[in-house]
Amino acid sequence: MITVAGLTAKITQRIETYNNDDFPLSKRDVVSYDLLDSRNHILATDIVSPFAIPRQNLSAMDGYALAQGSTLDAESTIAIVGESQAGSPYRGDIVAGQGVRIFTGAVVPDSCDTVIMQENTNFAAIKDRIDKSKPYDMTLRKTAKANDNIRKQGEEIEAKDVVLQKGKRLNPTDISLLANLGFDKVDVYQPLIVGVLATGDELVAIGNELTSLAQIYNSNTPTLKTLLSSLPVTVRDYGIIPDDLDRTTAAVTQAMQECDVLISTAGVSVGDYDFLTTVIEQLGQINHYKVAMKPGKPFVFGELTQNLAKPVLYFGLPGNPLSTVVGSLQFVIPALWQMAGAAPQERPMQLSLTATLKNDIKKSAGRMDFQRGIMSQNAAGEFEVESFSKQQSHRIKQLSHANCFIVLAQDSGNVAAGEQVLVQPFPWLYS
């Protein structure tokens, strides 16, 4: 069996080849998205600023813009000859010894080289006597310095600067930046087409009635769709495939012709009615089968290649819901972000932290264990975590009530209360 770290590395290496040789990013289709619909999509081109930010010298304060050459010492008197508001700049000439009333975000006249905040003037004493239609005198109460309180033209962004690079996963702050630059559309990579299918004679699609005690609802497909909902992918649902070799072959054949990636749940174990591994080997190859983790050991990573111009990567997850969640979070979702073209620093990170264990845990060495737990913070702000006493992989209510995985190393044994353990909060806990 391959280790969790080993499988992660192998998947990453294979997708690197996929993105460079099998299906190069440079040849991916590019689509234009409305800015407000572009969150979590991957930029396909560099974004170049059409102008400088700030576009002109702007005031950082409410106060007075003083002309170059003015005396800036305390108790100096400046003749105020006008006003500059945001969106309504002062248009006249200003000479040494003069200035204009100015407001935050307003354009600083070209002939002015400093802004003094109104608190450092006698504004409070004269404000009720000011007639804006006429010049008036203002006195400095504090020495001013040249270039104070001015946001210089282009100090943050110069015209034609690359502000976002290809491969950026667009987030709300990127939307803010692009909106400030006037972009209403962006070019992103065409979303990957991801096929999902479930196998098993016992499965019934939600919305239908269970007609036998032997039947259960297909929860894995809704789980997968939800887990993938924030990714730049288009999901195609190929339904529930019965435990039949020919039907499984037909479904996989159709999916591999229409998708970039195929994800299945169940049918990858060694039972007499588990046909997916047989079909994958007939239509492509299995790169890795079985990973040293609990739950989710029968995890299949392979590819479908028969009569295809480019491989369709395949992820086969076990049938129980817990294994679907573990396998998706550890392997499938990171792989899809990489396939989608996200630069390494743009792929969502699995947050890991240490916490004090509140109860004893039993564990046998040999596999990395992902135990369900509830993480909290004590009065001192320190993280603590409690493991559920029963850890069987079929316990769906327990999975719903947990908020994290307690990750126990492959070679570790039992862990006692009070020890430090590695914890992975569920992404939906902090997103």
CSV table of N, CA and C in Angstrom, one decimal, residues 9 17 52 59 87 97 103 113 164 167 169 188 192 217 224 227 238 274 285 334 351 383 392 396 409:
chain,number,residue,atom,x,y,z
A,9,ALA,N,1.8,12.8,-3.6
A,9,ALA,CA,2.9,13.2,-4.5
A,9,ALA,C,2.7,12.6,-5.8
A,17,THR,N,2.2,16.4,-15.4
A,17,THR,CA,2.4,16.0,-16.7
A,17,THR,C,1.2,16.2,-17.6
A,52,ALA,N,-3.1,54.2,-14.0
A,52,ALA,CA,-2.4,54.2,-12.7
A,52,ALA,C,-3.4,54.3,-11.5
A,59,SER,N,-5.7,63.7,-2.0
A,59,SER,CA,-5.6,64.0,-0.6
A,59,SER,C,-6.0,62.8,0.3
A,87,GLY,N,-14.2,64.2,-7.0
A,87,GLY,CA,-15.0,64.3,-8.2
A,87,GLY,C,-15.2,65.7,-8.7
A,97,GLY,N,2.1,80.7,-0.8
A,97,GLY,CA,1.3,81.5,0.2
A,97,GLY,C,-0.2,81.3,0.1
A,103,PHE,N,-10.7,67.8,0.5
A,103,PHE,CA,-11.3,66.7,1.2
A,103,PHE,C,-10.7,65.4,0.8
A,113,ASP,N,2.1,70.9,-3.0
A,113,ASP,CA,2.9,69.8,-2.7
A,113,ASP,C,2.8,69.2,-1.2
A,164,LEU,N,-2.6,41.0,-11.7
A,164,LEU,CA,-3.0,39.6,-11.4
A,164,LEU,C,-2.4,38.7,-12.5
A,167,GLY,N,-3.4,32.0,-13.7
A,167,GLY,CA,-3.3,30.9,-12.7
A,167,GLY,C,-3.9,31.4,-11.4
A,169,ARG,N,-6.5,32.1,-8.7
A,169,ARG,CA,-7.9,31.8,-8.3
A,169,ARG,C,-8.6,33.0,-7.8
A,188,VAL,N,-11.2,33.4,-18.2
A,188,VAL,CA,-10.8,32.3,-17.3
A,188,VAL,C,-10.7,31.0,-18.1
A,192,LEU,N,-13.4,22.5,-15.9
A,192,LEU,CA,-13.3,21.1,-16.1
A,192,LEU,C,-14.7,20.4,-16.1
A,217,TYR,N,-30.6,5.0,0.4
A,217,TYR,CA,-30.5,6.1,-0.5
A,217,TYR,C,-29.0,6.4,-0.9
A,224,LEU,N,-20.7,14.4,-3.0
A,224,LEU,CA,-19.7,14.8,-4.0
A,224,LEU,C,-20.1,16.2,-4.7
A,227,LEU,N,-19.4,18.9,-2.2
A,227,LEU,CA,-18.0,19.2,-2.0
A,227,LEU,C,-17.4,19.9,-3.2
A,238,TYR,N,-23.9,10.8,-13.9
A,238,TYR,CA,-24.3,9.6,-14.7
A,238,TYR,C,-25.1,8.6,-13.9
A,274,ASP,N,-18.1,-6.1,-7.4
A,274,ASP,CA,-17.4,-4.8,-7.6
A,274,ASP,C,-16.6,-4.8,-8.9
A,285,GLN,N,-5.9,2.3,-17.2
A,285,GLN,CA,-5.0,1.7,-16.3
A,285,GLN,C,-5.2,2.2,-14.9
A,334,PRO,N,-7.9,18.6,-4.0
A,334,PRO,CA,-6.6,19.3,-4.4
A,334,PRO,C,-6.2,19.0,-5.8
A,351,LEU,N,-6.1,23.4,6.2
A,351,LEU,CA,-5.7,23.9,7.5
A,351,LEU,C,-5.4,22.8,8.5
A,383,PHE,N,-6.6,25.4,21.7
A,383,PHE,CA,-7.4,24.4,21.0
A,383,PHE,C,-7.5,23.1,21.8
A,392,GLN,N,-16.7,3.8,13.6
A,392,GLN,CA,-17.0,3.0,12.4
A,392,GLN,C,-17.3,4.0,11.2
A,396,ILE,N,-23.1,8.0,9.9
A,396,ILE,CA,-23.3,9.2,9.1
A,396,ILE,C,-23.7,10.4,10.0
A,409,ALA,N,-0.8,9.6,12.9
A,409,ALA,CA,0.2,9.2,12.0
A,409,ALA,C,0.1,7.7,11.8
